[in-house]
mmCIF file of C-alpha atoms and ligand atoms in Angstrom:
data_model
loop_
_atom_site.group_PDB
_atom_site.id
_atom_site.type_symbol
_atom_site.label_atom_id
_atom_site.label_comp_id
_atom_site.label_asym_id
_atom_site.label_seq_id
_atom_site.Cartn_x
_atom_site.Cartn_y
_atom_site.Cartn_z
ATOM 1 C CA UNK A 16 85.002 98.934 39.970
ATOM 2 C CA UNK A 17 88.264 97.182 39.618
ATOM 3 C CA UNK A 18 90.571 96.258 42.428
ATOM 4 C CA UNK A 19 93.044 98.854 44.156
ATOM 5 C CA UNK A 20 95.211 97.707 46.859
ATOM 6 C CA UNK A 21 96.207 100.468 49.444
ATOM 7 C CA UNK A 22 99.145 99.784 51.297
ATOM 8 C CA UNK A 23 100.550 101.950 54.144
ATOM 9 C CA UNK A 24 103.880 100.900 55.537
ATOM 10 C CA UNK A 25 104.644 99.750 51.941
ATOM 11 C CA UNK A 26 108.080 101.024 52.970
ATOM 12 C CA UNK A 27 108.559 98.755 55.547
ATOM 13 C CA UNK A 28 110.013 95.229 55.448
ATOM 14 C CA UNK A 29 106.781 92.949 54.669
ATOM 15 C CA UNK A 30 105.496 96.330 53.206
ATOM 16 C CA UNK A 31 107.345 96.230 50.049
ATOM 17 C CA UNK A 32 106.995 92.822 49.654
ATOM 18 C CA UNK A 33 103.165 93.023 49.595
ATOM 19 C CA UNK A 34 103.473 95.181 47.006
ATOM 20 C CA UNK A 35 105.756 92.839 45.060
ATOM 21 C CA UNK A 36 103.242 90.562 45.869
ATOM 22 C CA UNK A 37 101.080 92.172 44.268
ATOM 23 C CA UNK A 38 101.953 93.386 41.245
ATOM 24 C CA UNK A 39 102.908 90.282 40.590
ATOM 25 C CA UNK A 40 99.223 89.173 40.663
ATOM 26 C CA UNK A 41 98.495 92.200 38.407
ATOM 27 C CA UNK A 42 97.038 93.765 40.770
ATOM 28 C CA UNK A 43 96.942 97.981 41.613
ATOM 29 C CA UNK A 44 98.682 99.480 43.869
ATOM 30 C CA UNK A 45 98.178 102.428 45.825
ATOM 31 C CA UNK A 46 100.781 103.252 48.359
ATOM 32 C CA UNK A 47 100.257 105.241 51.523
ATOM 33 C CA UNK A 48 103.514 107.106 52.784
ATOM 34 C CA UNK A 49 105.158 110.248 54.532
ATOM 35 C CA UNK A 50 107.605 110.022 52.822
ATOM 36 C CA UNK A 51 107.687 110.225 48.754
ATOM 37 C CA UNK A 52 111.142 110.407 47.398
ATOM 38 C CA UNK A 53 111.662 107.069 49.356
ATOM 39 C CA UNK A 54 108.941 105.345 48.065
ATOM 40 C CA UNK A 55 109.510 106.352 44.237
ATOM 41 C CA UNK A 56 113.085 105.114 44.516
ATOM 42 C CA UNK A 57 111.032 101.985 45.491
ATOM 43 C CA UNK A 58 108.581 101.624 43.735
ATOM 44 C CA UNK A 59 109.603 103.053 40.254
ATOM 45 C CA UNK A 60 106.538 104.270 38.222
ATOM 46 C CA UNK A 61 104.652 101.195 39.191
ATOM 47 C CA UNK A 62 102.158 101.988 42.166
ATOM 48 C CA UNK A 63 100.442 104.999 42.719
ATOM 49 C CA UNK A 64 101.979 106.989 45.897
ATOM 50 C CA UNK A 65 99.393 108.656 48.283
ATOM 51 C CA UNK A 66 100.791 111.243 50.966
ATOM 52 C CA UNK A 67 99.752 110.488 54.155
ATOM 53 C CA UNK A 68 100.594 109.860 57.911
ATOM 54 C CA UNK A 69 98.785 107.570 59.278
ATOM 55 C CA UNK A 70 98.436 109.190 62.709
ATOM 56 C CA UNK A 71 96.946 112.680 61.268
ATOM 57 C CA UNK A 72 93.386 111.741 59.549
ATOM 58 C CA UNK A 73 92.800 114.649 58.008
ATOM 59 C CA UNK A 74 95.439 113.273 55.240
ATOM 60 C CA UNK A 75 93.657 109.500 54.237
ATOM 61 C CA UNK A 76 90.932 110.635 53.131
ATOM 62 C CA UNK A 77 92.670 111.221 49.729
ATOM 63 C CA UNK A 78 94.572 107.689 49.728
ATOM 64 C CA UNK A 79 90.949 106.474 50.148
ATOM 65 C CA UNK A 80 89.250 106.995 46.608
ATOM 66 C CA UNK A 81 88.064 104.170 44.258
ATOM 67 C CA UNK A 82 90.092 101.236 47.093
ATOM 68 C CA UNK A 83 89.041 97.698 47.484
ATOM 69 C CA UNK A 84 91.286 96.379 49.753
ATOM 70 C CA UNK A 85 94.153 97.643 52.466
ATOM 71 C CA UNK A 86 96.301 95.470 53.311
ATOM 72 C CA UNK A 87 98.483 97.519 56.157
ATOM 73 C CA UNK A 88 102.064 96.753 57.069
ATOM 74 C CA UNK A 89 102.565 99.718 59.492
ATOM 75 C CA UNK A 90 104.187 99.265 62.648
ATOM 76 C CA UNK A 91 107.445 101.264 64.669
ATOM 77 C CA UNK A 92 109.399 99.481 67.014
ATOM 78 C CA UNK A 93 108.636 97.487 70.507
ATOM 79 C CA UNK A 94 111.097 99.478 72.139
ATOM 80 C CA UNK A 95 112.125 103.167 72.644
ATOM 81 C CA UNK A 96 114.399 103.778 69.225
ATOM 82 C CA UNK A 97 114.778 107.239 67.191
ATOM 83 C CA UNK A 98 111.495 105.488 65.354
ATOM 84 C CA UNK A 99 110.116 106.581 68.215
ATOM 85 C CA UNK A 100 110.203 109.879 67.120
ATOM 86 C CA UNK A 101 111.090 112.599 70.267
ATOM 87 C CA UNK A 102 110.425 115.522 70.686
ATOM 88 C CA UNK A 103 112.561 116.864 73.220
ATOM 89 C CA UNK A 104 114.877 114.109 73.336
ATOM 90 C CA UNK A 105 115.498 112.267 76.810
ATOM 91 C CA UNK A 106 117.992 112.983 79.345
ATOM 92 C CA UNK A 107 119.966 110.485 80.536
ATOM 93 C CA UNK A 108 118.751 110.005 83.732
ATOM 94 C CA UNK A 109 114.762 109.777 82.295
ATOM 95 C CA UNK A 110 115.947 106.852 79.611
ATOM 96 C CA UNK A 111 117.969 105.003 83.131
ATOM 97 C CA UNK A 112 114.376 104.903 84.622
ATOM 98 C CA UNK A 113 112.395 103.584 81.239
ATOM 99 C CA UNK A 114 111.778 100.763 81.645
ATOM 100 C CA UNK A 115 110.494 101.218 85.466
ATOM 101 C CA UNK A 116 108.114 103.826 84.226
ATOM 102 C CA UNK A 117 107.995 103.854 80.564
ATOM 103 C CA UNK A 118 105.144 106.505 80.283
ATOM 104 C CA UNK A 119 108.039 108.792 81.019
ATOM 105 C CA UNK A 120 109.769 108.565 77.690
ATOM 106 C CA UNK A 121 106.187 107.712 75.836
ATOM 107 C CA UNK A 122 105.042 110.755 76.784
ATOM 108 C CA UNK A 123 107.727 112.595 74.834
ATOM 109 C CA UNK A 124 107.599 110.800 71.698
ATOM 110 C CA UNK A 125 105.448 111.192 68.795
ATOM 111 C CA UNK A 126 105.035 107.337 66.787
ATOM 112 C CA UNK A 127 105.015 105.091 69.875
ATOM 113 C CA UNK A 128 103.244 101.578 69.898
ATOM 114 C CA UNK A 129 100.055 103.214 71.375
ATOM 115 C CA UNK A 130 100.118 105.793 68.505
ATOM 116 C CA UNK A 131 101.152 103.781 65.650
ATOM 117 C CA UNK A 132 99.356 100.073 66.011
ATOM 118 C CA UNK A 133 96.626 101.491 68.076
ATOM 119 C CA UNK A 134 95.356 105.175 67.173
ATOM 120 C CA UNK A 135 96.625 105.826 63.775
ATOM 121 C CA UNK A 136 95.093 101.972 62.788
ATOM 122 C CA UNK A 137 92.173 103.517 64.366
ATOM 123 C CA UNK A 138 92.523 106.949 62.276
ATOM 124 C CA UNK A 139 92.982 104.184 58.769
ATOM 125 C CA UNK A 140 89.648 102.240 59.735
ATOM 126 C CA UNK A 141 88.253 105.465 60.050
ATOM 127 C CA UNK A 142 88.687 106.911 56.766
ATOM 128 C CA UNK A 143 87.963 103.276 54.888
ATOM 129 C CA UNK A 144 85.451 103.533 52.993
ATOM 130 C CA UNK A 145 82.119 101.525 54.348
ATOM 131 C CA UNK A 146 81.870 99.237 51.544
ATOM 132 C CA UNK A 147 85.820 97.692 51.399
ATOM 133 C CA UNK A 148 86.358 94.457 50.656
ATOM 134 C CA UNK A 149 88.910 93.509 52.562
ATOM 135 C CA UNK A 150 91.136 95.157 55.933
ATOM 136 C CA UNK A 151 94.032 92.650 56.681
ATOM 137 C CA UNK A 152 96.310 94.611 59.151
ATOM 138 C CA UNK A 153 99.769 92.965 60.973
ATOM 139 C CA UNK A 154 99.309 92.100 63.492
ATOM 140 C CA UNK A 155 101.671 89.950 66.277
ATOM 141 C CA UNK A 156 101.675 86.942 68.144
ATOM 142 C CA UNK A 157 101.641 86.828 71.839
ATOM 143 C CA UNK A 158 98.272 89.125 72.360
ATOM 144 C CA UNK A 159 96.711 86.305 74.020
ATOM 145 C CA UNK A 160 99.947 85.690 75.953
ATOM 146 C CA UNK A 161 100.937 88.993 77.464
ATOM 147 C CA UNK A 162 101.740 87.914 80.924
ATOM 148 C CA UNK A 163 104.081 84.434 79.276
ATOM 149 C CA UNK A 164 107.510 84.815 78.801
ATOM 150 C CA UNK A 165 108.921 86.450 76.246
ATOM 151 C CA UNK A 166 105.615 87.980 75.729
ATOM 152 C CA UNK A 167 105.882 89.719 78.722
ATOM 153 C CA UNK A 168 109.285 91.345 78.411
ATOM 154 C CA UNK A 169 108.129 92.353 74.922
ATOM 155 C CA UNK A 170 105.279 94.177 75.754
ATOM 156 C CA UNK A 171 107.412 96.821 78.281
ATOM 157 C CA UNK A 172 106.283 99.802 76.542
ATOM 158 C CA UNK A 173 102.524 98.153 75.232
ATOM 159 C CA UNK A 174 103.371 97.018 71.555
ATOM 160 C CA UNK A 175 101.684 94.311 72.502
ATOM 161 C CA UNK A 176 98.683 96.637 74.316
ATOM 162 C CA UNK A 177 98.806 99.011 71.674
ATOM 163 C CA UNK A 178 98.320 95.819 68.288
ATOM 164 C CA UNK A 179 95.252 94.238 70.477
ATOM 165 C CA UNK A 180 93.763 97.196 70.257
ATOM 166 C CA UNK A 181 94.322 98.322 66.838
ATOM 167 C CA UNK A 182 92.984 94.723 66.081
ATOM 168 C CA UNK A 183 89.520 95.731 67.915
ATOM 169 C CA UNK A 184 89.206 98.584 65.980
ATOM 170 C CA UNK A 185 89.364 96.985 63.270
ATOM 171 C CA UNK A 186 86.964 93.841 63.463
ATOM 172 C CA UNK A 187 84.366 96.534 65.556
ATOM 173 C CA UNK A 188 84.259 98.816 62.598
ATOM 174 C CA UNK A 189 82.320 95.813 60.616
ATOM 175 C CA UNK A 190 84.456 95.890 57.941
ATOM 176 C CA UNK A 191 85.540 92.291 56.703
ATOM 177 C CA UNK A 192 88.597 91.908 57.560
ATOM 178 C CA UNK A 193 91.844 89.755 58.438
ATOM 179 C CA UNK A 194 94.172 89.686 61.116
ATOM 180 C CA UNK A 195 97.882 87.912 60.638
ATOM 181 C CA UNK A 196 100.284 87.111 63.681
ATOM 182 C CA UNK A 197 103.075 86.527 62.957
ATOM 183 C CA UNK A 198 106.105 85.429 65.107
ATOM 184 C CA UNK A 199 109.498 86.810 65.012
ATOM 185 C CA UNK A 200 110.124 87.942 61.048
ATOM 186 C CA UNK A 201 112.732 86.476 60.007
ATOM 187 C CA UNK A 202 114.523 86.924 56.084
ATOM 188 C CA UNK A 203 115.051 90.367 54.772
ATOM 189 C CA UNK A 204 114.411 92.915 53.915
ATOM 190 C CA UNK A 205 115.990 93.219 57.611
ATOM 191 C CA UNK A 206 114.111 96.747 59.008
ATOM 192 C CA UNK A 207 113.602 95.796 62.483
ATOM 193 C CA UNK A 208 116.260 97.001 64.671
ATOM 194 C CA UNK A 209 116.627 93.085 66.615
ATOM 195 C CA UNK A 210 118.753 90.064 66.704
ATOM 196 C CA UNK A 211 117.200 88.678 63.996
ATOM 197 C CA UNK A 212 118.380 91.687 61.995
ATOM 198 C CA UNK A 213 121.916 91.415 63.691
ATOM 199 C CA UNK A 214 122.580 87.563 62.284
ATOM 200 C CA UNK A 215 119.982 88.428 59.798
ATOM 201 C CA UNK A 216 117.892 85.140 60.510
ATOM 202 C CA UNK A 217 116.983 83.881 57.248
ATOM 203 C CA UNK A 218 114.986 80.805 56.521
ATOM 204 C CA UNK A 219 117.233 79.666 53.597
ATOM 205 C CA UNK A 220 113.827 78.929 51.788
ATOM 206 C CA UNK A 221 114.096 75.915 53.538
ATOM 207 C CA UNK A 222 110.615 76.037 55.913
ATOM 208 C CA UNK A 223 107.394 74.999 55.299
ATOM 209 C CA UNK A 224 104.004 78.029 56.551
ATOM 210 C CA UNK A 225 102.124 76.784 59.460
ATOM 211 C CA UNK A 226 99.340 78.728 60.102
ATOM 212 C CA UNK A 227 97.385 78.695 63.322
ATOM 213 C CA UNK A 228 93.588 80.343 64.514
ATOM 214 C CA UNK A 229 93.715 82.334 67.520
ATOM 215 C CA UNK A 230 97.031 82.563 69.103
ATOM 216 C CA UNK A 231 98.619 79.147 69.197
ATOM 217 C CA UNK A 232 102.015 79.270 67.503
ATOM 218 C CA UNK A 233 105.273 80.512 68.669
ATOM 219 C CA UNK A 234 108.741 81.013 66.675
ATOM 220 C CA UNK A 235 109.984 82.448 63.136
ATOM 221 C CA UNK A 236 107.842 84.005 60.561
ATOM 222 C CA UNK A 237 109.733 85.105 57.029
ATOM 223 C CA UNK A 238 108.701 88.315 55.737
ATOM 224 C CA UNK A 239 107.724 86.615 52.710
ATOM 225 C CA UNK A 240 105.572 84.625 53.581
ATOM 226 C CA UNK A 241 103.734 87.037 56.308
ATOM 227 C CA UNK A 242 103.656 89.121 52.781
ATOM 228 C CA UNK A 243 101.953 86.086 50.193
ATOM 229 C CA UNK A 244 100.374 85.101 53.226
ATOM 230 C CA UNK A 245 98.329 89.237 53.254
ATOM 231 C CA UNK A 246 98.141 89.509 49.568
ATOM 232 C CA UNK A 247 96.699 86.008 48.714
ATOM 233 C CA UNK A 248 93.896 86.249 51.742
ATOM 234 C CA UNK A 249 92.574 88.374 49.894
ATOM 235 C CA UNK A 250 91.243 85.630 47.602
ATOM 236 C CA UNK A 251 89.806 83.547 49.841
ATOM 237 C CA UNK A 252 87.055 83.254 51.667
ATOM 238 C CA UNK A 253 87.877 81.065 54.324
ATOM 239 C CA UNK A 254 90.163 84.454 55.828
ATOM 240 C CA UNK A 255 87.183 86.659 56.076
ATOM 241 C CA UNK A 256 86.877 87.483 59.240
ATOM 242 C CA UNK A 257 89.535 85.271 61.221
ATOM 243 C CA UNK A 258 92.501 85.918 62.779
ATOM 244 C CA UNK A 259 95.192 83.477 62.468
ATOM 245 C CA UNK A 260 98.863 82.978 63.620
ATOM 246 C CA UNK A 261 101.911 82.334 61.299
ATOM 247 C CA UNK A 262 105.037 80.986 61.383
ATOM 248 C CA UNK A 263 107.565 78.540 59.426
ATOM 249 C CA UNK A 264 108.255 75.166 60.400
ATOM 250 C CA UNK A 265 108.734 71.522 59.224
ATOM 251 C CA UNK A 266 110.601 70.902 55.465
ATOM 252 C CA UNK A 267 108.856 73.664 53.083
ATOM 253 C CA UNK A 268 106.997 71.645 49.042
ATOM 254 C CA UNK A 269 108.295 72.828 46.469
ATOM 255 C CA UNK A 270 105.032 74.994 46.179
ATOM 256 C CA UNK A 271 102.919 76.470 48.806
ATOM 257 C CA UNK A 272 98.977 75.891 48.184
ATOM 258 C CA UNK A 273 97.997 79.468 50.554
ATOM 259 C CA UNK A 274 94.554 77.696 49.280
ATOM 260 C CA UNK A 275 94.891 75.247 50.707
ATOM 261 C CA UNK A 276 96.412 76.233 54.644
ATOM 262 C CA UNK A 277 93.979 78.728 55.151
ATOM 263 C CA UNK A 278 90.919 76.291 54.276
ATOM 264 C CA UNK A 279 92.791 73.520 56.757
ATOM 265 C CA UNK A 280 92.868 76.229 59.311
ATOM 266 C CA UNK A 281 89.614 76.157 59.352
ATOM 267 C CA UNK A 282 88.426 73.180 60.351
ATOM 268 C CA UNK A 283 91.349 72.286 62.681
HETATM 269 N N1 NAP B 304 109.892 93.344 63.662
HETATM 270 C C1 NAP B 304 109.820 91.421 64.323
HETATM 271 O O1 NAP B 304 110.180 91.109 64.841
HETATM 272 C C2 NAP B 304 107.487 91.401 64.153
HETATM 273 C C3 NAP B 304 106.977 90.488 64.884
HETATM 274 C C4 NAP B 304 105.430 90.474 64.484
HETATM 275 C C5 NAP B 304 104.901 90.931 64.256
HETATM 276 N N2 NAP B 304 105.658 92.172 63.615
HETATM 277 C C6 NAP B 304 104.318 94.124 62.576
HETATM 278 O O2 NAP B 304 104.306 93.558 61.598
HETATM 279 C C7 NAP B 304 104.841 94.563 61.109
HETATM 280 C C8 NAP B 304 105.733 94.737 59.920
HETATM 281 O O3 NAP B 304 107.320 94.763 60.148
HETATM 282 P P1 NAP B 304 108.430 95.566 59.115
HETATM 283 O O4 NAP B 304 109.456 95.169 59.645
HETATM 284 O O5 NAP B 304 108.003 94.848 58.111
HETATM 285 O O6 NAP B 304 107.737 96.896 59.553
HETATM 286 P P2 NAP B 304 108.993 97.980 59.247
HETATM 287 O O7 NAP B 304 109.738 97.433 58.189
HETATM 288 O O8 NAP B 304 109.216 98.768 61.282
HETATM 289 O O9 NAP B 304 107.290 99.305 58.499
HETATM 290 C C9 NAP B 304 106.913 99.844 59.216
HETATM 291 C C10 NAP B 304 106.223 100.507 58.081
HETATM 292 O O10 NAP B 304 105.581 101.406 59.298
HETATM 293 C C11 NAP B 304 105.534 102.862 58.221
HETATM 294 N N3 NAP B 304 105.262 104.052 59.500
HETATM 295 C C12 NAP B 304 105.718 104.417 60.724
HETATM 296 N N4 NAP B 304 104.661 105.102 61.106
HETATM 297 C C13 NAP B 304 104.420 105.348 60.282
HETATM 298 C C14 NAP B 304 103.705 107.085 60.003
HETATM 299 N N5 NAP B 304 103.296 107.523 61.530
HETATM 300 N N6 NAP B 304 102.820 107.112 59.250
HETATM 301 C C15 NAP B 304 102.674 105.983 58.002
HETATM 302 N N7 NAP B 304 103.513 105.008 58.540
HETATM 303 C C16 NAP B 304 104.012 105.339 59.143
HETATM 304 C C17 NAP B 304 106.873 103.041 57.838
HETATM 305 O O11 NAP B 304 107.107 104.043 57.397
HETATM 306 P P3 NAP B 304 108.244 105.145 57.069
HETATM 307 O O12 NAP B 304 109.268 104.079 55.902
HETATM 308 O O13 NAP B 304 107.960 105.977 57.057
HETATM 309 O O14 NAP B 304 109.366 104.872 58.767
HETATM 310 C C18 NAP B 304 107.641 101.676 56.994
HETATM 311 O O15 NAP B 304 106.855 101.738 55.815
HETATM 312 C C19 NAP B 304 104.623 95.403 61.707
HETATM 313 O O16 NAP B 304 102.799 95.770 62.158
HETATM 314 C C20 NAP B 304 104.885 95.103 63.071
HETATM 315 O O17 NAP B 304 104.788 95.639 64.619
HETATM 316 C C21 NAP B 304 107.049 92.542 63.817
#
């Protein structure tokens, strides 16, 4: 069976770059999206498009046929935004109470971190073929440091709790996995609603890539390098059943040697 990689979240910042990188390597790609028109405009006949919503298990089986790996780049905002899909919209009083009573706001939303980063990821795991070669998951740094600043703030609405539960569902599935925990995402496409987007923060292509097992790193991570790490990890036995953080530090070499980075990560 030739390689066919399914990319849920392909219309997002990291997801778009993952698709480009897979195509650059000559791999076949199927994307899973809720929005066919957006995806067709973005990828113009270069990928197979499966329409599905990871919150809805019944929409997933058709996307799974003949795939060999999944690179999951889905996500929502850490703090309430339109991407949470409120129905009904909270009133002013409820917004005022949001930080003291997150559940009140969450109960009115259909695409929260708990739903997208945990329940929907579990749906993907349950629908995935049992002979999948790799499930690559874009998670987040801070998961093992939720009580420390700034991760305690980031986790105000439970995004790190949800990502951790998503990770656990993947680990417990028995499917070979690679879990990648980026720092704050910088470099375009700027799809987040945060300061990095507001200020269009980039590495300028000048910073090197650092990987560290577990949850040891701080700082920013280039979407370009996170996407490359997702794709390159498919080709590395050193990344099988591994969890590592990624960030950008130091001077960038002429070329990033991913296989060397992955093998060094396992020694240190
Ligand atoms: N921003 C940061 O600083 C930061 C830091 C660490 C980790 N991360 C994580 O890194 C990952 C990639 O970030 P990003 O900025 O590239 O994300 P993004 O641009 O927000 O993209 C999210 C993707 O998820 C898809 N999605 C959301 N809900 C869905 C659903 N119910 N069913 C199917 N697809 C759904 C979106 O599709 P639509 O186009 O249909 O909405 C979009 O393609 C995310 O998991 C994020 O949590 C982010």
